[in-house]
DNA sequence: TTGTACGCGTTATCAA
DNA sequence: TTGATAACGCGTACAA
């Protein structure tokens, strides 16, 4: 019963012009809110548009103007993380909000495979978007390389070392990690370890660096474990390993709240109390932090603002404004709760 | 220091043709993998492409072919839900996977405001995408209306009553809700209530209907509360209300796992044991289910497959194949764990 | 097997 | 203030 209801030919500017008895040029000017179009013409055109049911053909417009009024947001994450990471969603929404205000369309592209990578690279070159925001790029991310190569205006959320010259917006992961670790130390802990994660990304490696800063001479690399993902599972495995290595551990900095949550569960099962026997702190101030018992002391990062700021920057770039500073750092805030 | 590095003029088919000493037509044919292009020509063209750094201009291609090889996935959710709902992410990834296989680009559009709504409607009409998948549409969703009006090939995930004729893919919410409620009753519960949610969406209202089916004559509307969102908070508030209304309640069907998690926390605080004093079941089989103690008995819905299937259907539509059945229902599975 | 010429729907540049 | 017309870059019959 195949009845592929043929879509009717769409009305064009030409049809509108004919209907309104004016030229295409006049219609185009009116559509773009340009000056020099008489009231009588405007009125006739409006009527004609309604009558023939005209809508702009963006493909044609893009071709003529060489821009699309759309911005890509590129997420490069394995499945599980995309679903779990609370920051990505918030960044997405922040970016969307800001672009929406400027009447730009956010187009979210997901890289889930190598095939996606190459297809998206072609998409970006294809003129579908005027710029891009890249979330959670790894070091030496092929898509990042592609973008710099294409010369597409782009802003990174985060600051991969492999793309030092690209505009970015981020937080001071290292400083924040240092500060929260110091808070932990201030509660009198003597044997403090870290469950690190995502060392292939700047956020992960910087948090470890900050931990190291805070520990100073007391840094003991045997009390550091690392995992690829910021996940609860990483916390579970990490905490188990740490307990094996140091039975007397009394403090843990987890690279994210999800990691901390996993670690806390293991501690509880091992019969240890938090914060009595072991103090623990996290990072992100996500839902996880409030769901823990006791609630988690952590670092709040303004994920939605990161998105907004990235959007603002990419809009500037698209409009030919080279930002004065290559990157912008947004402030974080320490949230002290009951876990340490 | 404004240095808007002017983007160099991009190479076109014309440049390639000149470089390779062939005509534009030949280049075009070769690019599209059509027959009738000699090996010598092919070779020369490949060299030329590499030399001038040619990439297709998609806007031009779209204009000429009247298609974009892109499919939109439209998410219409308030912020909090978008971040919390585990199904949306899975649907997104499933859709992306399937489209990727067919070499289509997924373009994810987020509706966060009325302004977004109208802008996206224009985007859809603009020829940027060949079809759309709509996730979590409400009843009488303006964007759904717009799509049917435009005549864009589209598939709903879920089956809003206000768009009965549109192709859709979903699960049997009503039947599954009935079955899980029966499991709960089978443990000997006498006073069973429901914390419903999202009654403005088909999933929400159907789950309530299924609960009603299972309860039969024992249905007591005073033991039903409802909230706008599938959120943990809904579970917290809902459980409090139910306890006020019926101190002796001994069974609860929560409209989602997140709702169930909130309810369980309230039960615990009130000194009741699960499943001893109160049995509780959820819906989704999301992370929440495993994070509860005891783990939650729930309904597993194949969110990723919903995405894949929706993608397959929209691809069929785009290629002029009218599906035999207007909708496809994917099977759910009951997961019995410790909570009831 | 290859080249030519026209059409896709807009915008932009003139001259009127 | 308006209208004609040349781009924009590519696909595609049709002719060679």
XYZ file of C-alpha atoms (C1' of nucleotides) in Angstrom:
712
model
C 0.000 0.000 0.000
C 2.786 2.362 -0.870
C 1.316 5.795 -1.275
C 4.279 8.124 -1.022
C 2.138 11.218 -0.986
C 4.249 13.353 -3.242
C 5.149 16.512 -1.451
C 3.701 19.444 -3.322
C 6.116 21.813 -4.935
C 7.014 24.443 -2.424
C 6.286 28.042 -3.106
C 9.323 30.191 -3.861
C 10.109 33.841 -3.716
C 9.265 33.877 -7.380
C 5.697 32.810 -6.688
C 5.352 35.407 -3.998
C 6.690 38.097 -6.275
C 4.263 37.171 -9.030
C 1.341 37.080 -6.656
C 2.230 40.461 -5.193
C 3.145 42.055 -8.491
C 6.593 43.074 -7.393
C 10.051 41.795 -8.152
C 11.962 39.040 -6.340
C 14.429 41.608 -5.122
C 11.766 43.509 -3.277
C 10.441 40.379 -1.668
C 13.905 39.372 -0.573
C 14.592 42.770 0.952
C 11.374 42.746 2.845
C 12.024 39.233 4.122
C 15.371 40.289 5.483
C 14.057 43.428 7.101
C 16.107 45.698 4.932
C 15.151 49.322 4.322
C 13.718 50.650 1.110
C 10.493 48.809 0.798
C 7.299 50.821 0.595
C 4.348 50.195 2.832
C 2.178 49.287 -0.089
C 4.688 46.733 -1.308
C 5.115 45.318 2.174
C 1.435 44.841 2.555
C 0.999 43.163 -0.793
C 3.906 40.843 -0.114
C 2.604 39.834 3.278
C -0.706 38.916 1.737
C 0.987 36.990 -1.039
C 3.169 35.039 1.392
C 0.163 33.969 3.371
C -1.735 33.056 0.257
C 0.851 30.859 -1.413
C 2.187 29.499 1.872
C 5.734 30.544 1.290
C 8.640 29.517 3.498
C 12.287 30.269 2.978
C 14.495 27.614 1.468
C 17.467 27.619 3.753
C 19.673 25.596 1.468
C 19.372 28.252 -1.177
C 19.856 31.007 1.335
C 22.962 29.325 2.723
C 24.360 28.955 -0.719
C 23.869 32.597 -1.478
C 24.944 34.055 1.844
C 27.632 31.531 2.662
C 26.379 31.141 6.187
C 23.855 28.980 7.943
C 22.950 30.615 11.248
C 23.572 27.320 12.925
C 26.240 26.265 15.401
C 27.319 22.717 16.079
C 27.866 21.309 19.508
C 30.064 18.266 19.274
C 30.046 15.638 21.954
C 32.673 12.971 21.854
C 31.924 10.410 24.511
C 31.402 6.714 24.809
C 27.800 5.832 25.469
C 27.869 5.235 29.145
C 29.483 8.537 29.962
C 27.193 10.565 27.810
C 24.304 9.182 29.788
C 25.890 9.601 33.166
C 27.824 12.807 33.015
C 25.642 15.550 34.442
C 27.801 18.332 33.057
C 27.263 17.542 29.432
C 23.538 18.002 29.670
C 23.913 21.282 31.492
C 26.454 22.579 28.996
C 24.139 21.590 26.187
C 21.252 23.497 27.669
C 23.347 26.559 28.429
C 24.657 26.687 24.900
C 21.211 26.256 23.462
C 19.850 29.095 25.556
C 22.466 31.570 24.479
C 22.293 30.669 20.812
C 18.548 30.823 20.933
C 18.749 34.399 22.135
C 20.867 35.265 19.139
C 18.511 33.389 16.862
C 21.034 30.765 16.016
C 20.118 27.124 15.828
C 22.033 24.656 17.934
C 22.824 21.442 16.151
C 24.059 18.709 18.395
C 26.361 16.133 16.831
C 27.352 12.968 18.592
C 30.494 11.040 17.894
C 29.965 7.425 18.789
C 32.260 5.754 16.307
C 35.081 6.423 13.895
C 32.571 6.464 11.137
C 30.770 9.278 12.892
C 34.029 11.127 13.158
C 34.704 11.262 9.467
C 31.099 11.907 8.514
C 30.880 14.766 10.963
C 34.097 16.239 9.712
C 32.530 16.352 6.291
C 29.349 17.793 7.726
C 31.326 20.602 9.305
C 33.131 21.382 6.096
C 29.889 21.204 4.190
C 28.754 24.610 5.309
C 25.932 23.345 7.468
C 27.189 25.310 10.421
C 29.024 28.567 10.932
C 30.894 27.470 14.001
C 31.269 24.801 16.631
C 31.503 24.188 20.326
C 33.491 21.112 21.263
C 32.682 19.410 24.503
C 34.956 16.940 26.177
C 37.610 16.595 23.562
C 40.369 14.206 24.313
C 43.987 14.963 23.760
C 44.711 14.645 20.065
C 41.090 14.306 19.202
C 40.766 13.754 15.454
C 37.701 15.947 15.252
C 39.543 18.791 16.922
C 42.342 18.449 14.419
C 39.833 18.437 11.611
C 38.237 21.621 12.854
C 41.445 23.549 13.155
C 42.352 22.305 9.726
C 39.086 23.428 8.231
C 39.416 26.806 9.861
C 35.935 26.713 11.285
C 35.360 29.141 14.160
C 35.325 26.937 17.222
C 35.459 27.094 20.975
C 36.463 24.301 23.298
C 34.851 23.612 26.600
C 37.948 22.621 28.451
C 41.496 23.175 27.293
C 43.209 20.221 25.708
C 46.967 20.590 25.596
C 47.006 19.366 22.058
C 45.063 22.449 20.947
C 46.650 25.207 22.989
C 45.888 27.997 20.568
C 42.182 27.393 20.231
C 39.738 29.611 22.081
C 38.323 27.888 25.111
C 36.231 28.317 28.176
C 36.807 26.269 31.251
C 37.385 26.162 34.939
C 40.557 26.035 36.947
C 40.500 22.305 37.503
C 43.923 22.294 39.057
C 43.274 25.094 41.486
C 39.900 23.749 42.489
C 41.300 20.274 43.031
C 44.039 21.746 45.168
C 41.550 23.684 47.263
C 39.153 20.836 47.888
C 42.040 18.544 48.800
C 43.229 21.120 51.302
C 39.791 21.167 52.852
C 40.067 17.451 53.230
C 43.501 17.735 54.796
C 42.211 20.431 57.120
C 40.015 17.849 58.811
C 43.157 16.214 60.093
C 43.553 13.319 57.657
C 46.967 11.712 57.503
C 46.743 9.083 54.763
C 45.009 10.646 51.788
C 44.592 9.062 48.363
C 42.961 9.918 45.089
C 40.767 8.049 42.651
C 41.661 9.787 39.423
C 39.813 9.415 36.126
C 39.928 10.449 32.504
C 43.615 11.303 32.491
C 43.406 11.540 28.730
C 41.403 14.709 29.128
C 42.569 17.983 30.537
C 40.014 17.962 33.329
C 41.217 14.605 34.566
C 44.927 15.273 34.430
C 44.601 18.730 35.957
C 42.613 17.451 38.887
C 45.369 15.004 39.586
C 47.942 17.787 39.335
C 45.974 19.861 41.817
C 45.831 16.971 44.219
C 49.558 16.611 43.937
C 50.007 20.315 44.618
C 48.019 20.102 47.794
C 49.728 16.995 49.074
C 53.206 18.392 48.602
C 55.771 16.162 50.224
C 53.093 13.852 51.529
C 52.157 12.793 48.022
C 52.329 9.031 47.736
C 51.799 7.668 44.273
C 50.781 4.305 45.644
C 47.685 6.027 46.988
C 46.615 7.119 43.527
C 44.632 4.944 41.153
C 43.147 5.989 37.847
C 40.409 4.863 35.497
C 39.291 5.888 32.036
C 35.836 7.119 32.993
C 34.229 9.425 35.495
C 31.820 6.738 36.572
C 30.462 5.180 39.709
C 32.117 1.926 38.713
C 35.490 3.617 38.680
C 34.829 4.649 42.255
C 33.936 1.146 43.292
C 36.996 -0.438 41.739
C 39.259 2.380 42.790
C 38.244 2.276 46.414
C 38.716 -1.463 46.562
C 42.233 -1.130 45.235
C 43.087 1.667 47.616
C 41.872 -0.325 50.597
C 44.005 -3.243 49.525
C 47.033 -1.054 49.232
C 46.502 0.944 52.397
C 44.233 -0.435 55.020
C 44.653 2.703 57.108
C 43.647 5.224 54.464
C 41.584 8.009 56.032
C 40.950 10.438 53.189
C 39.976 10.215 49.526
C 39.650 12.778 46.763
C 37.458 11.351 44.033
C 37.785 12.867 40.568
C 34.022 13.307 40.304
C 30.907 12.931 42.421
C 29.934 9.738 40.648
C 33.316 8.280 41.475
C 32.904 9.399 45.063
C 29.508 7.746 45.291
C 30.955 4.430 44.236
C 33.797 4.790 46.685
C 31.422 5.570 49.536
C 29.432 2.431 48.866
C 32.572 0.338 49.121
C 33.621 2.066 52.306
C 30.247 1.382 53.832
C 30.409 -2.269 52.876
C 33.849 -2.544 54.400
C 32.369 -1.359 57.659
C 34.003 2.050 57.617
C 32.087 5.203 58.458
C 32.107 8.448 56.509
C 33.335 10.909 57.601
C 34.336 9.229 60.872
C 36.854 6.717 59.592
C 37.400 8.126 56.141
C 36.786 11.602 54.757
C 35.855 11.884 51.118
C 35.394 14.753 48.681
C 34.258 14.874 45.066
C 33.970 17.181 42.090
C 31.053 18.580 40.037
C 28.331 19.166 42.619
C 25.980 17.008 40.622
C 22.893 15.093 41.723
C 25.174 12.403 43.054
C 26.483 14.707 45.736
C 23.069 15.203 47.292
C 22.115 11.588 46.984
C 25.028 10.369 49.070
C 24.686 9.806 52.777
C 26.216 11.860 54.193
C 26.013 14.425 51.426
C 29.232 15.030 49.593
C 31.611 17.924 50.007
C 32.552 18.857 46.481
C 33.445 21.527 43.946
C 30.609 23.223 42.168
C 31.317 23.992 38.540
C 28.922 26.188 36.597
C 28.293 23.848 33.703
C 25.400 25.806 32.251
C 27.463 28.984 32.273
C 30.291 27.184 30.528
C 27.811 26.433 27.775
C 26.544 29.984 27.629
C 30.022 31.428 27.556
C 31.176 29.054 24.867
C 28.183 30.053 22.801
C 28.926 33.737 23.262
C 32.504 33.255 22.197
C 31.689 31.283 19.115
C 29.164 33.920 18.103
C 31.863 36.548 18.403
C 34.226 34.507 16.296
C 31.601 33.955 13.655
C 31.087 37.683 13.447
C 34.750 38.282 12.927
C 35.630 39.390 16.435
C 38.837 37.838 17.632
C 38.570 37.618 21.396
C 41.210 39.497 23.361
C 41.992 36.574 25.566
C 42.316 33.113 24.093
C 40.446 31.547 26.956
C 38.052 32.347 29.746
C 38.086 30.740 33.146
C 34.877 30.627 35.130
C 34.920 30.524 38.903
C 34.206 27.407 40.907
C 32.906 27.180 44.407
C 33.610 24.772 47.217
C 30.549 23.179 48.766
C 31.212 21.825 52.212
C 28.766 19.185 53.312
C 29.019 16.223 55.607
C 31.410 13.839 53.910
C 34.683 15.260 55.165
C 43.951 42.914 18.007
C 41.142 41.974 15.679
C 42.591 39.759 12.991
C 39.618 37.999 11.463
C 41.746 35.723 9.390
C 39.714 35.779 6.211
C 38.780 32.270 5.314
C 40.317 31.419 1.977
C 37.982 30.819 -0.899
C 37.028 27.208 -0.888
C 37.853 25.034 -3.818
C 34.906 24.014 -5.974
C 34.218 21.289 -8.433
C 35.230 23.767 -11.052
C 38.734 24.038 -9.628
C 39.054 20.298 -9.453
C 37.906 19.928 -13.033
C 40.388 22.492 -14.249
C 43.228 20.901 -12.322
C 42.385 17.444 -13.641
C 41.672 18.557 -17.186
C 38.212 17.090 -17.256
C 34.757 18.573 -17.130
C 32.710 19.399 -14.044
C 30.236 16.727 -14.992
C 32.842 14.019 -14.816
C 34.022 15.177 -11.435
C 30.498 15.200 -10.143
C 29.825 11.694 -11.395
C 32.945 10.352 -9.861
C 32.153 12.020 -6.544
C 28.789 10.337 -6.453
C 30.123 6.945 -7.359
C 28.255 6.780 -10.606
C 29.353 4.558 -13.464
C 30.937 5.792 -16.643
C 34.115 7.348 -15.473
C 37.366 6.039 -16.843
C 40.215 4.933 -14.649
C 42.476 7.588 -16.020
C 39.932 10.283 -15.286
C 39.318 8.913 -11.815
C 42.966 8.973 -11.022
C 43.499 12.492 -12.274
C 40.490 13.692 -10.329
C 41.629 12.078 -7.112
C 44.975 13.799 -7.433
C 43.342 17.107 -8.191
C 41.013 16.852 -5.222
C 43.900 16.246 -2.905
C 45.896 19.057 -4.436
C 43.302 21.806 -4.267
C 41.824 20.512 -1.025
C 38.353 20.182 -2.342
C 35.338 19.424 -0.159
C 31.719 19.289 -1.204
C 29.551 22.267 -0.505
C 26.547 20.678 1.065
C 24.344 23.728 0.776
C 24.742 23.659 -2.956
C 24.245 19.936 -3.068
C 21.086 20.184 -1.005
C 19.759 22.858 -3.232
C 20.345 20.770 -6.300
C 19.162 17.438 -4.944
C 16.471 18.722 -2.647
C 17.639 16.541 0.172
C 20.098 16.849 3.008
C 20.955 13.369 4.251
C 20.277 14.571 7.748
C 17.568 13.624 10.204
C 16.441 15.705 13.144
C 15.838 14.333 16.580
C 13.627 16.699 18.491
C 13.587 16.708 22.247
C 10.951 18.699 24.000
C 11.624 18.654 27.709
C 12.111 21.095 30.505
C 15.695 21.251 31.652
C 15.582 19.089 34.699
C 13.968 16.187 32.949
C 16.291 16.245 30.025
C 19.143 15.836 32.437
C 17.518 13.176 34.553
C 15.604 10.975 32.168
C 17.798 8.007 31.329
C 15.683 7.006 28.365
C 16.267 10.100 26.327
C 19.993 9.583 26.224
C 19.616 5.965 25.219
C 17.115 6.794 22.499
C 19.476 9.442 21.209
C 22.353 7.023 20.984
C 20.262 4.313 19.367
C 19.006 6.694 16.737
C 22.474 7.984 16.058
C 23.812 4.480 15.608
C 21.231 3.455 13.067
C 21.466 6.668 11.074
C 25.210 6.435 11.102
C 25.011 3.033 9.478
C 22.943 4.525 6.688
C 25.329 7.447 6.419
C 22.803 9.940 7.584
C 23.682 12.670 10.011
C 21.719 12.991 13.213
C 20.927 16.546 14.149
C 19.650 16.948 17.651
C 17.375 19.897 18.294
C 16.321 20.948 21.752
C 13.189 22.838 22.543
C 13.681 24.800 25.695
C 11.415 27.748 25.047
C 8.627 28.973 22.804
C 11.182 30.837 20.825
C 12.970 27.590 20.159
C 9.714 26.092 19.008
C 9.107 28.576 16.259
C 12.720 28.736 15.185
C 12.934 24.983 14.949
C 9.722 24.820 12.966
C 11.365 27.118 10.462
C 14.519 25.065 10.538
C 12.544 21.968 9.683
C 10.808 23.661 6.794
C 14.090 25.068 5.603
C 15.215 21.830 4.059
C 17.992 21.227 6.541
C 16.692 17.774 7.284
C 14.877 15.087 5.343
C 12.939 13.753 8.293
C 12.509 13.848 12.022
C 12.216 11.717 15.108
C 10.199 13.293 17.885
C 10.949 12.245 21.421
C 8.635 12.854 24.310
C 6.040 14.954 22.637
C 3.254 16.146 24.820
C -0.348 15.986 23.851
C -1.039 18.807 21.397
C 2.599 19.629 21.066
C 2.965 22.627 18.751
C 6.044 21.209 17.118
C 4.192 18.005 16.322
C 1.444 20.006 14.721
C 3.982 21.965 12.743
C 5.584 18.808 11.445
C 2.379 17.231 10.271
C 1.514 20.512 8.656
C 4.816 20.745 6.848
C 4.484 17.190 5.642
C 7.946 16.234 6.787
C 8.487 12.487 7.172
C 8.460 11.931 10.901
C 8.266 9.199 13.492
C 7.210 9.597 17.082
C 8.769 7.776 19.955
C 5.643 7.203 21.946
C 2.137 7.627 20.674
C 0.417 10.873 21.580
C -3.337 10.692 21.203
C -3.328 14.049 19.512
C -1.362 12.618 16.587
C -2.969 9.212 16.093
C -2.144 8.916 12.425
C 1.546 9.558 12.657
C 3.985 6.669 12.465
C 5.349 5.785 15.858
C 7.381 3.311 17.781
C 6.760 2.612 21.405
C 6.145 0.111 24.115
C 2.941 -1.199 25.597
C 2.963 1.070 28.616
C -0.475 0.007 29.687
C 0.157 -3.717 29.474
C 3.526 -3.463 31.166
C 2.115 -1.343 33.958
C -0.637 -3.898 34.429
C 1.837 -6.750 34.592
C 4.209 -5.162 37.062
C 1.314 -4.148 39.279
C 0.117 -7.746 39.259
C 3.542 -8.879 40.343
C 3.254 -6.500 43.234
C -0.204 -7.799 44.129
C 1.070 -11.359 43.891
C 3.268 -10.714 46.914
C 0.107 -10.434 48.948
C -0.273 -6.667 49.243
C -3.685 -5.408 50.241
C -3.452 -1.613 50.148
C -1.710 -0.652 46.950
C -1.265 2.884 45.628
C 0.399 4.576 42.695
C 2.577 7.608 42.290
C 1.742 8.653 38.753
C 3.603 11.216 36.679
C 3.542 13.011 33.367
C -0.127 12.444 32.717
C 0.114 14.908 29.843
C 2.124 12.354 27.922
C 0.951 9.039 26.634
C 3.463 7.083 28.672
C 2.234 8.619 31.897
C -1.467 8.261 31.293
C -1.133 4.722 29.976
C 0.810 3.575 32.972
C -1.954 4.831 35.169
C -4.509 3.034 33.026
C -2.549 -0.194 33.351
C -2.436 0.187 37.107
C -6.174 0.648 37.112
C -6.605 -2.472 34.997
C -4.636 -4.561 37.436
C -6.376 -3.222 40.509
C -9.842 -3.887 39.164
C -12.434 -3.417 41.880
C -9.776 -2.713 44.452
C -8.805 0.498 42.681
C -8.995 3.379 45.127
C -8.443 6.772 43.619
C -7.443 8.189 46.975
C -4.352 6.038 46.737
C -3.258 7.679 43.517
C -1.261 10.902 43.362
C 0.242 12.465 40.287
C 2.997 14.903 39.403
C 4.151 16.610 36.220
C 7.606 15.050 36.077
C 9.208 11.636 36.263
C 11.589 12.798 38.954
C 12.898 11.686 42.279
C 11.251 14.716 43.848
C 7.888 13.537 42.596
C 8.511 10.296 44.425
C 9.392 12.072 47.638
C 6.328 14.300 47.610
C 4.078 11.554 46.377
C 5.067 9.077 49.035
C 4.582 11.643 51.772
C 1.074 12.334 50.561
C 0.213 8.673 50.282
C 1.417 7.994 53.825
C -0.719 10.838 55.088
C -3.741 9.491 53.319
C -3.219 5.849 54.176
C -0.992 4.969 57.027
C -1.405 1.266 56.313
C -0.375 1.331 52.667
C 1.690 -1.749 51.844
C 2.357 -1.497 48.122
C 3.351 1.247 45.674
C 3.699 1.356 41.912
C 5.910 4.281 40.975
C 5.615 5.641 37.442
C 9.378 5.500 36.986
C 12.475 4.280 38.772
C 13.447 7.798 39.751
C 10.051 8.261 41.331
C 10.439 4.942 43.115
C 13.832 5.953 44.460
C 12.366 9.064 46.035
C 9.519 7.088 47.501
C 11.881 4.527 49.004
C 13.859 7.230 50.740
C 10.694 8.560 52.367
C 9.644 5.085 53.419
C 12.998 4.480 55.029
C 12.834 7.771 56.906
C 9.388 6.890 58.145
C 10.832 3.743 59.633
C 9.217 1.345 57.206
C 11.149 -1.485 55.610
C 11.163 -2.421 51.944
C 9.938 -4.939 50.969
C 8.928 -6.019 54.464
C 6.401 -3.351 55.308
C 5.873 -1.926 51.861
C 6.511 -3.429 48.458
C 7.461 -1.073 45.661
C 7.947 -1.399 41.913
C 9.101 1.045 39.283
C 9.422 1.492 35.541
C 12.377 1.936 33.115
C 15.076 -0.300 34.565
C 17.430 2.628 34.673
C 20.487 3.227 36.835
C 18.183 4.200 39.656
C 16.876 0.670 39.927
C 20.279 -0.767 40.736
C 21.221 2.038 43.039
C 18.297 1.433 45.364
C 18.610 -0.747 48.390
C 17.080 -3.208 47.965
C 17.312 -3.107 44.208
C 14.115 -2.242 42.430
C 11.752 -4.595 40.666
C 10.832 -2.794 37.507
C 9.972 -2.909 33.823
C 12.828 -2.884 31.400
C 12.152 -0.874 28.272
C 14.581 -1.102 25.378
C 15.228 2.597 24.959
C 18.152 2.198 22.610
C 16.111 -0.082 20.375
C 13.306 2.430 20.335
C 15.798 4.877 18.928
C 17.110 2.437 16.357
C 13.648 1.461 15.254
C 12.493 5.045 14.967
C 15.530 5.763 12.840
C 14.809 2.821 10.576
C 11.242 3.911 10.098
C 12.101 7.471 9.283
C 14.655 6.282 6.757
C 11.956 4.204 5.100
C 9.622 7.148 4.975
C 12.280 9.360 3.503
C 12.812 6.835 0.771
C 9.162 6.786 -0.097
C 8.240 3.559 1.638
C 5.005 3.847 3.529
C 5.218 1.402 6.398
C 2.589 -1.326 6.461
C 1.737 -0.747 10.063
C 1.399 2.758 11.414
C 3.220 1.865 14.589
C 5.578 -0.655 16.070
C 5.484 -1.890 19.614
C 8.664 -3.215 21.145
C 8.574 -5.793 23.922
C 9.267 -4.951 27.528
C 10.523 -7.254 30.195
C 9.790 -7.492 33.871
C 12.828 -7.463 36.112
C 12.129 -8.923 39.501
C 14.562 -7.820 42.167
C 14.280 -7.324 45.881
C 11.891 -4.420 46.314
C 8.620 -6.277 46.199
C 32.807 7.613 -21.724
C 32.690 12.723 -21.575
C 31.244 17.571 -22.022
C 27.469 21.259 -22.192
C 23.983 23.783 -20.423
C 20.274 24.483 -17.509
C 17.875 24.483 -12.969
C 17.741 24.596 -7.773
C 15.897 29.344 -4.582
C 18.312 33.181 -2.586
C 21.023 37.182 -2.090
C 23.510 41.120 -3.893
C 24.784 44.639 -7.261
C 23.669 47.614 -10.175
C 21.046 50.765 -13.085
C 16.649 52.774 -13.515
C 12.168 52.753 -3.914
C 12.292 49.132 -7.406
C 13.543 45.708 -11.017
C 16.740 42.946 -13.827
C 20.460 39.933 -13.570
C 24.620 37.835 -12.131
C 26.500 34.989 -8.738
C 26.427 30.814 -5.135
C 28.219 25.340 -6.162
C 26.357 21.315 -7.566
C 23.398 17.602 -10.084
C 21.765 15.925 -14.360
C 19.477 15.343 -18.672
C 21.037 15.384 -23.206
C 24.105 15.705 -26.791
C 28.499 14.449 -28.534
